Short mmCIF file of C-alpha atoms in Angstrom, two decimals:
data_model
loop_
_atom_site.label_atom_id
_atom_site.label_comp_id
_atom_site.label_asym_id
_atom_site.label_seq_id
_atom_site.Cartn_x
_atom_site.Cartn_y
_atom_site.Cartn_z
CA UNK A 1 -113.48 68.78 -6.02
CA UNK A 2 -116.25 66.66 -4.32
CA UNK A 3 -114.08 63.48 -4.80
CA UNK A 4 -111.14 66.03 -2.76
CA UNK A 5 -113.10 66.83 -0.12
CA UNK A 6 -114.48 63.35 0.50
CA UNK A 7 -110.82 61.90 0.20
CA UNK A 8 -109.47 65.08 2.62
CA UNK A 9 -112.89 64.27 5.56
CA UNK A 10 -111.70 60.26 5.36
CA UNK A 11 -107.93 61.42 5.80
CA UNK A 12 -109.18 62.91 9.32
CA UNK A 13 -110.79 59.83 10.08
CA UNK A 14 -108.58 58.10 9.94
CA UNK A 15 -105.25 59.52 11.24
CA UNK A 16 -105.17 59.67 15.22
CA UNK A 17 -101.58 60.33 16.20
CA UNK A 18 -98.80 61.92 14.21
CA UNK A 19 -97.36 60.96 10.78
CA UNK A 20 -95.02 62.24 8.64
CA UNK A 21 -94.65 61.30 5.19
CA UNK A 22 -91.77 62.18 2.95
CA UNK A 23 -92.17 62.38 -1.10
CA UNK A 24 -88.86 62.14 -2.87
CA UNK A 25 -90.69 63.79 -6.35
CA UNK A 26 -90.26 67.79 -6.88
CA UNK A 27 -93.32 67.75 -9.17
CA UNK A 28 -95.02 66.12 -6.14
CA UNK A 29 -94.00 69.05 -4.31
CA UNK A 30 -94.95 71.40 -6.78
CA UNK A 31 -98.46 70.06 -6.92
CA UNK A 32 -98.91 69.80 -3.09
CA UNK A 33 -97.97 73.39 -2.76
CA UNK A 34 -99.86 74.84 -5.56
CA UNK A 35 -103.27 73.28 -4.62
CA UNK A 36 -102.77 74.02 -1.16
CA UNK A 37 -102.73 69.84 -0.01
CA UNK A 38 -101.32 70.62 3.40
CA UNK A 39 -103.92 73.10 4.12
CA UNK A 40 -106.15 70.50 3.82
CA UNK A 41 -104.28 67.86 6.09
CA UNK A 42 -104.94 67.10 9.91
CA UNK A 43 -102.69 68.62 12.04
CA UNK A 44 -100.95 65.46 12.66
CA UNK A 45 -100.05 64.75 9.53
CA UNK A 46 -96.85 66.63 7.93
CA UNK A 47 -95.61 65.97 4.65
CA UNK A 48 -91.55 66.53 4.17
CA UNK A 49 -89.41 67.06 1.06
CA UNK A 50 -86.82 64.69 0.60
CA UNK A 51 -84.35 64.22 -2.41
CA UNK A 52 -86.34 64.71 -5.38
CA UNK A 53 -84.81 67.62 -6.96
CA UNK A 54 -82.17 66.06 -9.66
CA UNK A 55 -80.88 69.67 -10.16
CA UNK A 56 -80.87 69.82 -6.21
CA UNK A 57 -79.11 66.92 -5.33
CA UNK A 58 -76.15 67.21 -8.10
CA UNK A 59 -72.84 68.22 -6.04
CA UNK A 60 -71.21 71.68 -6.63
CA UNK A 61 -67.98 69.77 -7.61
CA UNK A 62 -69.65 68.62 -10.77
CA UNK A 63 -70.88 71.89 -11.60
CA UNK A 64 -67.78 73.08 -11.43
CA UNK A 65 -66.93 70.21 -13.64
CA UNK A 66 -69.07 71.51 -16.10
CA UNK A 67 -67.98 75.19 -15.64
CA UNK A 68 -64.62 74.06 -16.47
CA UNK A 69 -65.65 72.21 -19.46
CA UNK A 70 -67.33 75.65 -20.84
CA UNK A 71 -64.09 77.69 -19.72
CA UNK A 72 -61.88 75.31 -22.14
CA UNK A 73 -63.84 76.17 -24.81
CA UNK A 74 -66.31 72.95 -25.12
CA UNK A 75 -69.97 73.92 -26.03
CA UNK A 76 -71.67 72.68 -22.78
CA UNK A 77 -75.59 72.48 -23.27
CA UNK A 78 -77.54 71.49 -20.30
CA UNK A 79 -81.33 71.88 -19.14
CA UNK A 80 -82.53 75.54 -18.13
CA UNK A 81 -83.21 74.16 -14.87
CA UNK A 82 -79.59 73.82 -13.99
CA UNK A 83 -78.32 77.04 -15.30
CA UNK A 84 -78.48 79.10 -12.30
CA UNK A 85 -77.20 76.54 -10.00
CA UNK A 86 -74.00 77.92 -8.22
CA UNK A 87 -71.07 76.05 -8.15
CA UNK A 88 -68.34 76.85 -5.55
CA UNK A 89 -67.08 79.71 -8.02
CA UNK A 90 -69.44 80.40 -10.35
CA UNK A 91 -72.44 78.75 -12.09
CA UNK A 92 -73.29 77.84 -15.87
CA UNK A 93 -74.82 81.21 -16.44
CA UNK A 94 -72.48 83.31 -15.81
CA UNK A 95 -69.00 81.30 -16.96
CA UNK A 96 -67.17 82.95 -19.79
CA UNK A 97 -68.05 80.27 -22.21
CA UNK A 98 -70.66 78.79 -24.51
CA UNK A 99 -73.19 77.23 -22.90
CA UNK A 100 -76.68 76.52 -24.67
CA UNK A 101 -80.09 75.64 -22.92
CA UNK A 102 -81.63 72.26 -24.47
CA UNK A 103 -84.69 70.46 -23.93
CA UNK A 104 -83.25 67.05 -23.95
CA UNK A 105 -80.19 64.91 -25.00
CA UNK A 106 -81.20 64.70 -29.25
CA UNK A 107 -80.73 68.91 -29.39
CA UNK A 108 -77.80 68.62 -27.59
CA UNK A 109 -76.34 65.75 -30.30
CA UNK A 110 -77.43 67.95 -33.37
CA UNK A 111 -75.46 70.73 -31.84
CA UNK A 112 -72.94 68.32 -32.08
CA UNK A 113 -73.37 67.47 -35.89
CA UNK A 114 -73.69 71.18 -36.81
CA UNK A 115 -70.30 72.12 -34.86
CA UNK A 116 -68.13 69.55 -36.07
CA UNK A 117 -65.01 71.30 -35.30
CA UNK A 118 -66.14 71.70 -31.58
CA UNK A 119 -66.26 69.61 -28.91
CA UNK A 120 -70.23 69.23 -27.01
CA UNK A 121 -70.86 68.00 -23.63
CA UNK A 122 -74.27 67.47 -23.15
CA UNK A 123 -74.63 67.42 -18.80
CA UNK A 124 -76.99 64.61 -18.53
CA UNK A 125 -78.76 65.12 -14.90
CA UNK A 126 -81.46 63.56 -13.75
CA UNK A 127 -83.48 60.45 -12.04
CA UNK A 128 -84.60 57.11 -13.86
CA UNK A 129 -86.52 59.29 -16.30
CA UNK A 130 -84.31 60.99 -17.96
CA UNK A 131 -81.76 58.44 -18.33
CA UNK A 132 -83.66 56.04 -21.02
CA UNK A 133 -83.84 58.75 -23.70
CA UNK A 134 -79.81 60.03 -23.11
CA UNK A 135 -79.36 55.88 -23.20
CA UNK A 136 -81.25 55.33 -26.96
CA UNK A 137 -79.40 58.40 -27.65
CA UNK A 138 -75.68 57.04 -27.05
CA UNK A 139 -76.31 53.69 -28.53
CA UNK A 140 -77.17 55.50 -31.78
CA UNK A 141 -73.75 56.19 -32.13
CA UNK A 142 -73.61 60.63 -31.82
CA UNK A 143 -70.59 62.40 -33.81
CA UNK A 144 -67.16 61.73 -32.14
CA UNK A 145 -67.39 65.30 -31.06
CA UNK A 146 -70.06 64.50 -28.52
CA UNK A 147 -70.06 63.67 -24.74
CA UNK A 148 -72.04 63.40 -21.84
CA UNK A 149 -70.99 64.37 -18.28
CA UNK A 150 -73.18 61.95 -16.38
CA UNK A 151 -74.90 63.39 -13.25
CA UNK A 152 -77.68 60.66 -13.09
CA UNK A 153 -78.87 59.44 -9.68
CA UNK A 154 -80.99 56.77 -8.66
CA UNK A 155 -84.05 57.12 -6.05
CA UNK A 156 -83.81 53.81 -4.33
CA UNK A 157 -80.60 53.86 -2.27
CA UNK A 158 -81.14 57.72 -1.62
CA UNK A 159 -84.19 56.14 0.15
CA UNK A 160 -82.44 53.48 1.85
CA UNK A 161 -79.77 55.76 3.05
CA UNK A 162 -82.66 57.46 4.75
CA UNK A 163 -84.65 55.14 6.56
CA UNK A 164 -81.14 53.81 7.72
CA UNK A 165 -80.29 56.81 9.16
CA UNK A 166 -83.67 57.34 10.70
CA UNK A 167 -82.87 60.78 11.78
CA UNK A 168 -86.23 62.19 9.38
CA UNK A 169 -88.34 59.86 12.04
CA UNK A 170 -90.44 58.78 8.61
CA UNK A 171 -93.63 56.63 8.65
CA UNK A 172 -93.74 56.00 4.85
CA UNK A 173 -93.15 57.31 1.32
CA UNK A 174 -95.12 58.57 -1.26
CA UNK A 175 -93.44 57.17 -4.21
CA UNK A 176 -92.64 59.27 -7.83
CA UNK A 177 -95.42 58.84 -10.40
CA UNK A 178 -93.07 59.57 -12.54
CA UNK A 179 -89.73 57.82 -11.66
CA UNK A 180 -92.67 54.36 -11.41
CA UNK A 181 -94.21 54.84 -14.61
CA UNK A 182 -90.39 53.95 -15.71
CA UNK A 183 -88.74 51.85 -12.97
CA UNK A 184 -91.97 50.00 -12.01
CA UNK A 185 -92.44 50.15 -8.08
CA UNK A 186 -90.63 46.13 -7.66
CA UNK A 187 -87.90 47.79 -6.53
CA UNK A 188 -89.37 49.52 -3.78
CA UNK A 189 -90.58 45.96 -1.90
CA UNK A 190 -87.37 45.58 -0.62
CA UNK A 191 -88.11 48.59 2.00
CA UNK A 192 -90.42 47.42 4.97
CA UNK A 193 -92.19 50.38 4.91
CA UNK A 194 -95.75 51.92 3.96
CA UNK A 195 -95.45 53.40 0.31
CA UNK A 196 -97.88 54.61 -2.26
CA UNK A 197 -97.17 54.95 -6.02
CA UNK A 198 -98.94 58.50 -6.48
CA UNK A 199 -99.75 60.89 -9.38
CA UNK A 200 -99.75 64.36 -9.53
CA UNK A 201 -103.15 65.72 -9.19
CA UNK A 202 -104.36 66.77 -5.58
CA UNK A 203 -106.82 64.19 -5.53
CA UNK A 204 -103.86 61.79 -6.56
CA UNK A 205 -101.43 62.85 -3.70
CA UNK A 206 -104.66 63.18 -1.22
CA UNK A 207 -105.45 59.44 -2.33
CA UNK A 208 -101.45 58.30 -1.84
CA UNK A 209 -101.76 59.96 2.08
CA UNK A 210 -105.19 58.13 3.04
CA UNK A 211 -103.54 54.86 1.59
CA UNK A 212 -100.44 55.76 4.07
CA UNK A 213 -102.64 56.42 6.55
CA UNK A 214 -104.35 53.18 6.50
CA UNK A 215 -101.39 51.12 6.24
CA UNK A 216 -99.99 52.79 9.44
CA UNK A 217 -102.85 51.99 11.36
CA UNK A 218 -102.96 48.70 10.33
CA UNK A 219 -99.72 48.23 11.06
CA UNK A 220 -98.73 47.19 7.52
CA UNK A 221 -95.94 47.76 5.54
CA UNK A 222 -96.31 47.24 1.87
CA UNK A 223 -96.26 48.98 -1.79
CA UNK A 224 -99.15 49.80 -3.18
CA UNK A 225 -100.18 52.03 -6.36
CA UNK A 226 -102.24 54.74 -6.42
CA UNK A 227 -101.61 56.07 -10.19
CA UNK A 228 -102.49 52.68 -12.18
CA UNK A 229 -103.25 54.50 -15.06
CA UNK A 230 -99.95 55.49 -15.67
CA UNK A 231 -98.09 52.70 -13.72
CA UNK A 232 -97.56 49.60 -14.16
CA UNK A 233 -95.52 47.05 -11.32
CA UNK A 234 -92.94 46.27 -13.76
CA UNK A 235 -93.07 49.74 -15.21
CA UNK A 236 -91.47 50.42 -19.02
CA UNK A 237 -89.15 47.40 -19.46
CA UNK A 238 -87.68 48.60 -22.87
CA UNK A 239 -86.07 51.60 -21.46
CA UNK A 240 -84.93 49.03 -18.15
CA UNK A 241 -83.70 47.40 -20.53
CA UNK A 242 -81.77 50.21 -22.72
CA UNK A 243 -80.24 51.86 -19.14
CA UNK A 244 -78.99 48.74 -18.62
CA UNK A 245 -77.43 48.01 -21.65
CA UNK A 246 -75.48 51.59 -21.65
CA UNK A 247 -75.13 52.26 -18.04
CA UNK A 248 -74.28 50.45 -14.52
CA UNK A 249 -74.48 51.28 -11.32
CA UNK A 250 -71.78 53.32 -9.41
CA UNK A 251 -71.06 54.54 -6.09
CA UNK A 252 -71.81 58.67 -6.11
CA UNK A 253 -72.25 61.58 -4.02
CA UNK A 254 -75.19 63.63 -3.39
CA UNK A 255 -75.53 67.29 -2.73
CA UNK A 256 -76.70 66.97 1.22
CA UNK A 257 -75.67 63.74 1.27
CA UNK A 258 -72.41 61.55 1.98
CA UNK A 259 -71.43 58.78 -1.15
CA UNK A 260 -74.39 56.48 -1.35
CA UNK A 261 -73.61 53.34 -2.47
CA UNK A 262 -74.23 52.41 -6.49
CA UNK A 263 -76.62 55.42 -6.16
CA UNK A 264 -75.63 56.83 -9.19
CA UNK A 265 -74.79 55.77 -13.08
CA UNK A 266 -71.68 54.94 -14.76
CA UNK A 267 -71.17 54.66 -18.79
CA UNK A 268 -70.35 50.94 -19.41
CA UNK A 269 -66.81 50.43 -20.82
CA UNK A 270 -68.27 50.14 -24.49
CA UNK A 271 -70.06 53.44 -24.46
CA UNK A 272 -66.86 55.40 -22.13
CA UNK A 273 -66.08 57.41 -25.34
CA UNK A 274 -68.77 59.60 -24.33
CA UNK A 275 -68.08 59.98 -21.02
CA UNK A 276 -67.05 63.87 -20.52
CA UNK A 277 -65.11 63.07 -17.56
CA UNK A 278 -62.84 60.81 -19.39
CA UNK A 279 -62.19 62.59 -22.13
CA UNK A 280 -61.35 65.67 -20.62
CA UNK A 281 -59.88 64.42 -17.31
CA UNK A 282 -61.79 66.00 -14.76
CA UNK A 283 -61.58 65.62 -11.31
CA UNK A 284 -64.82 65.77 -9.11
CA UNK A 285 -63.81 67.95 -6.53
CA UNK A 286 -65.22 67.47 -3.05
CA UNK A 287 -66.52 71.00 -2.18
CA UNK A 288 -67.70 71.68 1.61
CA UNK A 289 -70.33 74.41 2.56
CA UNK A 290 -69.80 77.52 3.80
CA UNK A 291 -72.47 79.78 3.94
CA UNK A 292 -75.80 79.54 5.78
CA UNK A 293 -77.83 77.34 2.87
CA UNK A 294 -80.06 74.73 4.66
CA UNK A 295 -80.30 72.99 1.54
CA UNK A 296 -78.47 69.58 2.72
CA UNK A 297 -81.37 69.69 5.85
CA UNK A 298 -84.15 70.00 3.25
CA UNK A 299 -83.28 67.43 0.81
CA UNK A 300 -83.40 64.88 4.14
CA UNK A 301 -86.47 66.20 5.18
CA UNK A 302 -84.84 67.39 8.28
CA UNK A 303 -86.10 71.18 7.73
CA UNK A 304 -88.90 73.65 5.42
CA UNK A 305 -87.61 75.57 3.13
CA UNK A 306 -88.80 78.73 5.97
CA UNK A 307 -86.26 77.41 8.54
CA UNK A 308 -83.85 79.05 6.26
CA UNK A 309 -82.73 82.33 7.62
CA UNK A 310 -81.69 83.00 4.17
CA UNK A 311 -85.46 82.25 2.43
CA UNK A 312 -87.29 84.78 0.93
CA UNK A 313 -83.96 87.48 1.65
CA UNK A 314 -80.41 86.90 0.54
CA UNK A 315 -81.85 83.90 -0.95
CA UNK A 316 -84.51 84.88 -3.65
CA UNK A 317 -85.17 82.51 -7.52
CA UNK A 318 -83.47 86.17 -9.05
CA UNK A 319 -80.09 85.53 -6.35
CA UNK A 320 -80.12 82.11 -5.46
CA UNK A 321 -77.54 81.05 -2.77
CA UNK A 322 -78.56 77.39 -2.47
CA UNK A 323 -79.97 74.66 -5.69
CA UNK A 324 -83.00 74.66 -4.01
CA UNK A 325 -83.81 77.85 -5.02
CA UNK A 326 -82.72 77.20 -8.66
CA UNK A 327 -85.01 74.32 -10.58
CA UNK A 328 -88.53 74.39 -10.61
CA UNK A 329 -88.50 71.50 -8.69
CA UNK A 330 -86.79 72.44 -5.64
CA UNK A 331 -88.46 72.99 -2.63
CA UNK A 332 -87.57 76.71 -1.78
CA UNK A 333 -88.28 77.63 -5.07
CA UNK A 334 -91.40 76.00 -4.78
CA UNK A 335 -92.38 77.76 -1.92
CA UNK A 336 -91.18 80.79 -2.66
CA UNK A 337 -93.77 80.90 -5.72
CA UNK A 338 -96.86 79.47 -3.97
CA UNK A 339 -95.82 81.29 -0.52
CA UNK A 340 -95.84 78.21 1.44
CA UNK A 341 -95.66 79.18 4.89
CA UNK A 342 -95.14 75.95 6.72
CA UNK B 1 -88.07 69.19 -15.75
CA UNK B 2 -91.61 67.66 -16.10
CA UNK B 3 -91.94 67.80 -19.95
CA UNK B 4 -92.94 63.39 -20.07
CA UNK B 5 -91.93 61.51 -23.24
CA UNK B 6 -94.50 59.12 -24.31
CA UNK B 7 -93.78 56.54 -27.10
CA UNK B 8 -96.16 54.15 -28.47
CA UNK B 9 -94.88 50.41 -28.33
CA UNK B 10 -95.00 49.68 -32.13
CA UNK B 11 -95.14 45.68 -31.00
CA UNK B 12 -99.01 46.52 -28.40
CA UNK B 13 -99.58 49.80 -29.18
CA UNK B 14 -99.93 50.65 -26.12
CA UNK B 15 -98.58 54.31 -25.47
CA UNK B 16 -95.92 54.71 -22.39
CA UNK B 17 -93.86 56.94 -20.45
CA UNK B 18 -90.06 56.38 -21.49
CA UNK B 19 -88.91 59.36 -19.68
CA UNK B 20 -89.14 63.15 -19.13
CA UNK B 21 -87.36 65.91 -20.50
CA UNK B 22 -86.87 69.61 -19.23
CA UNK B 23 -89.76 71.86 -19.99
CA UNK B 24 -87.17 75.02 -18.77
CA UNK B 25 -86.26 76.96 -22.06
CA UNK B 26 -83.77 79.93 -22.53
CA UNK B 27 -86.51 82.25 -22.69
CA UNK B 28 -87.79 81.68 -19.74
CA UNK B 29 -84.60 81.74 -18.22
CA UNK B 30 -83.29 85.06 -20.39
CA UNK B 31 -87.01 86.70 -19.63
CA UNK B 32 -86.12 86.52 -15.45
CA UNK B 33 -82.21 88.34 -16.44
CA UNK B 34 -84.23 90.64 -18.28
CA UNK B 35 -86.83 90.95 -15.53
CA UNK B 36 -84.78 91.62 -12.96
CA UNK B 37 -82.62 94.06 -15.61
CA UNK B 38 -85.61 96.27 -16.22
CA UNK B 39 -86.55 96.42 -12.76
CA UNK B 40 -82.94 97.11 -11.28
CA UNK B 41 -82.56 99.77 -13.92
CA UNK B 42 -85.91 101.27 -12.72
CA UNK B 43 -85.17 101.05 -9.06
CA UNK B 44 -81.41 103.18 -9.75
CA UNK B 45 -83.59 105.49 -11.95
CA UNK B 46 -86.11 106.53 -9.56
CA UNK B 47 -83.93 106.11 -6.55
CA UNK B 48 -81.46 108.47 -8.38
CA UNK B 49 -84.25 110.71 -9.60
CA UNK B 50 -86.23 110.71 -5.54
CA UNK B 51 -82.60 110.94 -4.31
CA UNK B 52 -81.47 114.52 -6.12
CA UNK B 53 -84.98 116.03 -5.91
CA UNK B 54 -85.53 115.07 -1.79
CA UNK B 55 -81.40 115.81 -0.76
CA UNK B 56 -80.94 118.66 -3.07
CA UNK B 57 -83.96 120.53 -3.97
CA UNK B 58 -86.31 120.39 -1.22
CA UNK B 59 -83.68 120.63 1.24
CA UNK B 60 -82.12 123.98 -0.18
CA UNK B 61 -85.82 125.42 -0.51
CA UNK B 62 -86.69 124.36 2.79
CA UNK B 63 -89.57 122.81 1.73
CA UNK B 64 -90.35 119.29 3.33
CA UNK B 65 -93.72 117.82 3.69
CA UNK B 66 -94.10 115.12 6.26
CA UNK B 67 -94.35 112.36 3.48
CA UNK B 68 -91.45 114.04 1.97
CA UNK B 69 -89.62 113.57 5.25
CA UNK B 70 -90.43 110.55 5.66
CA UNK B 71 -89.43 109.30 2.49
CA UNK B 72 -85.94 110.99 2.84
CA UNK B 73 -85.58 109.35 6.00
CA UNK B 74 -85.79 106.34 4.42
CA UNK B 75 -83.41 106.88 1.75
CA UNK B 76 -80.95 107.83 4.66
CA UNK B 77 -81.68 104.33 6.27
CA UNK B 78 -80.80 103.22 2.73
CA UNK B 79 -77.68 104.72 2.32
CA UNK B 80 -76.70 104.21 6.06
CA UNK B 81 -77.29 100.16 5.49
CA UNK B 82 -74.93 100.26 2.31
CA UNK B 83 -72.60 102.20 4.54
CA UNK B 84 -72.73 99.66 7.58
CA UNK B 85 -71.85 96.11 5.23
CA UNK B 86 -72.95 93.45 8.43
CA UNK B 87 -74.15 90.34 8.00
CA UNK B 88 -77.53 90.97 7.78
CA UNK B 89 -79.03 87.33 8.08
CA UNK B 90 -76.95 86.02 11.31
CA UNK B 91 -76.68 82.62 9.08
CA UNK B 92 -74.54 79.98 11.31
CA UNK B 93 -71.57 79.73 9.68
CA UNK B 94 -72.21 82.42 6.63
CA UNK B 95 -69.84 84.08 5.27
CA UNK B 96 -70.69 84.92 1.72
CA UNK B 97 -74.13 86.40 1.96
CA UNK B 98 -74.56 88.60 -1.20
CA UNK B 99 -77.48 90.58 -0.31
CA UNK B 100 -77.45 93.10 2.15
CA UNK B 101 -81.11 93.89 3.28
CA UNK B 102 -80.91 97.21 3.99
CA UNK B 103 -83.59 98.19 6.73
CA UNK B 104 -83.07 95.39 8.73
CA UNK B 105 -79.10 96.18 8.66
CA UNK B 106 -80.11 99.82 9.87
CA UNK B 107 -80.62 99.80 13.50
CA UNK B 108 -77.31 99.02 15.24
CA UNK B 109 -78.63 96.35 17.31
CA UNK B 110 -79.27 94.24 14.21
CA UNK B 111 -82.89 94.55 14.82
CA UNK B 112 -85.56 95.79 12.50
CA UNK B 113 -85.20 99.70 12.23
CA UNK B 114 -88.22 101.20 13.93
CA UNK B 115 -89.60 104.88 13.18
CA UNK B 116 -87.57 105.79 15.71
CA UNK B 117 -83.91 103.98 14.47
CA UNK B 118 -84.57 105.62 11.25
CA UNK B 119 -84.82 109.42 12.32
CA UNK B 120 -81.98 108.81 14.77
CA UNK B 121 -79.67 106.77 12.26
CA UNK B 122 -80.85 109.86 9.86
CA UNK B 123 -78.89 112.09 11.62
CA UNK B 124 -76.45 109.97 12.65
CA UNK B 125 -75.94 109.98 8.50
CA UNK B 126 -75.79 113.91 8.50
CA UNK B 127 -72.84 113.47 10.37
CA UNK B 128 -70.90 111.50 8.35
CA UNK B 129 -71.30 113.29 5.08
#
């Protein structure tokens, strides 16, 4: 903890007006708030959420996309993280159908092979990460039985759409470990802002903030990486490469957030007999909010997860009202397990 | 969802991250319905249990410590919450909160139910049965 404390005394040295920071990872989250990182901070230093919660961010309309797919008698299997998430009637644990909780995309396709008289839709959600396994999945060739409904999103226009917007008042990013150790952080020079690659120790995230730090007071704008041993700058090309071979980019819309452009993944026309929505013919239907959920102002870093008048009461991990409540990445659940005040 | 993938490059064998994969399983997700089963089931056990021995028994005995009263009292703010279905969270634009937090719901004002609110909205109760 000696290399913490050193790294948290520097931090104090060297901020001298306010900064906020947003990460766009919920594992970075996760970590802040269960080693207590902001308690550790200066005062004028606040870190904010932003859109780093895949299970978050996916709209209720495709939810109810998969609901449907369940209720006409499809085996839907999707990660335990999204299973709670209400859609605008109901949510994948509770529909009268057969849905089964898988680890990743290769349970979900020998589903498929044992049920050959049913149809599977595997929901494939997720960030850059999980796309490159669902991708050397599909070109594998799965039973004609088997479909994906793709939910994917992509971090680097959610980012753009936020600085261009400006209404989080940002002064840099700490960038996903995880989404990096993928992508590579290339991608991310096209934003003239500070950003740090970090991992997801405390020490890790403390490092990322002093690196912020300095680059604000320099008055510099650039990428640098603060998890080398996991990333590399042109991250793991060989699943670039396979994402691109199976998907493209396409223009989608974000829970919280308006359609951001080629934000999201598309089957290319040579893998569209997967494609759930296809097959089926479902219609994304554009859902608007009604009750008091603050998770739109969250996921933009506009509010904490204690804003909520709902936190902590009507809104609880057992009775979610909001996503952010659901996955173990989203922020209120986050803070409702580690208590984070503010 | 934090479960990484890590394959080793057979052409450098060098190991990297090709993706992640959820670490969320059923049982975890089945062990917080069953969780929140067992406790529900507890709480309607004992409140059923506390509720026949405090509105019955004592009552017809006239036998009523001041803990006993107290807890009665609160079992009237219960009730009287359940009875009164407000919006208990004043949410801008809410209209489909699902949990009613009953103490808070108590007081007529909307504000938290003092010592006070509770005795009073006790008999209040009285009258209504």
């Amino acid at each position: 903890m000696t290399l913490g404390t050193d790294i948290a005394k520097k931090l104090s040295e060297v901020v001298d007006t306010d900064i906020r920071i947003m990460h766009v990872c919920g594992t970075h989250e996760a970590a802040i708030a269960k080693y207590g990182v902001r308690s550790v901070l200066p005062p004028q230093m606040k870190i904010v959420m932003g859109p780093g919660c895949p299970v978050c961010i996916t709209p209720q309309g495709e939810i109810d996309a998969a609901c449907e797919l369940a209720e006409r008698g499809c085996i839907v299997c999707t990660y335990g993280d999204l299973l709670r998430v209400p859609g605008s009637k109901t949510s994948l644990e509770h529909v009268d159908g057969d849905v089964r909780i898988v680890q990743g995309i290769t349970k979900a396709v020998e589903i498929a092979r044992q049920n050959p008289e049913k149809e599977v839709v595997f929901i494939s959600v997720g960030f850059e990460t999980t796309v490159p396994t669902v991708a050397a999945t599909l070109i594998t060739n799965p039973s004609e039985n088997f479909s994906i409904l793709v939910s994917h999103r992509l971090v680097p226009p959610a980012m753009k759409w936020l600085m261009e917007q400006g209404e989080a008042d940002l002064h840099g990013f700490i960038l996903p470990g995880h989404v990096c150790a993928v992508m590579g952080y290339h991608e991310y020079e096209q934003f003239k802002v500070p950003q740090v690659v970090a991992g997801f120790e405390p020490e890790d995230i403390l490092l990322s903030l002093l690196m912020l730090a300095e680059q604000i007071k320099n008055g510099e704008a650039k990428v640098e990486n603060a998890y080398p041993r996991v990333v590399t700058y042109e991250g793991n090309v060989k699943a670039q490469n396979l994402m691109k071979e199976v998907f493209t980019p396409s223009d989608v819309e974000w829970r919280g957030f308006p359609v951001i452009p080629e934000s999201g993944l598309a089957l290319k026309p040579e893998f569209e007999a997967f494609d759930a929505q296809k097959k089926f013919d479902l219609v994304y239907e554009k859902i608007t909010k009604k009750d008091g959920c603050i998770c739109d102002r969250v996921l933009r870093g506009l509010a904490d997860p204690s804003d909520c008048k709902l936190f902590g009461k009507a809104c609880t991990p057992r009775v979610p009202v909001g996503p952010c409540m659901v996955s173990h990445e989203g922020a209120c659940r986050i803070w409702h397990q580690y208590q984070q005040k503010r | 969802m934090t479960g990484l993938i890590r394959i080793i490059d057979e052409e450098d064998g060098v190991c990297r991250v090709f993706g992640k994969e959820s670490v969320v399983t059923g049982n975890e997700v089945i062990s917080l319905s069953y969780t929140a089963g067992i406790f529900s089931a507890l709480v309607l056990f004992l409140g059923g249990y506390f509720g026949f021995v405090f509105s019955c028994g004592f009552r017809e005995f006239g036998v009523m410590s001041g803990t006993t009263q107290r807890i009665q009292s609160h079992s009237q703010v219960y009730r009287l919450g359940r009875k009164f279905p407000s919006k208990t969270c004043s949410a801008e634009g809410d209209d489909k909160i699902v949990t009613p937090l009953p103490l808070r719901s108590a007081a007529p004002s909307g504000q938290p139910a003092t010592q006070k609110d509770v005795i009073m909205w006790s008999d209040v109760q009285y009258t209504y049965i």
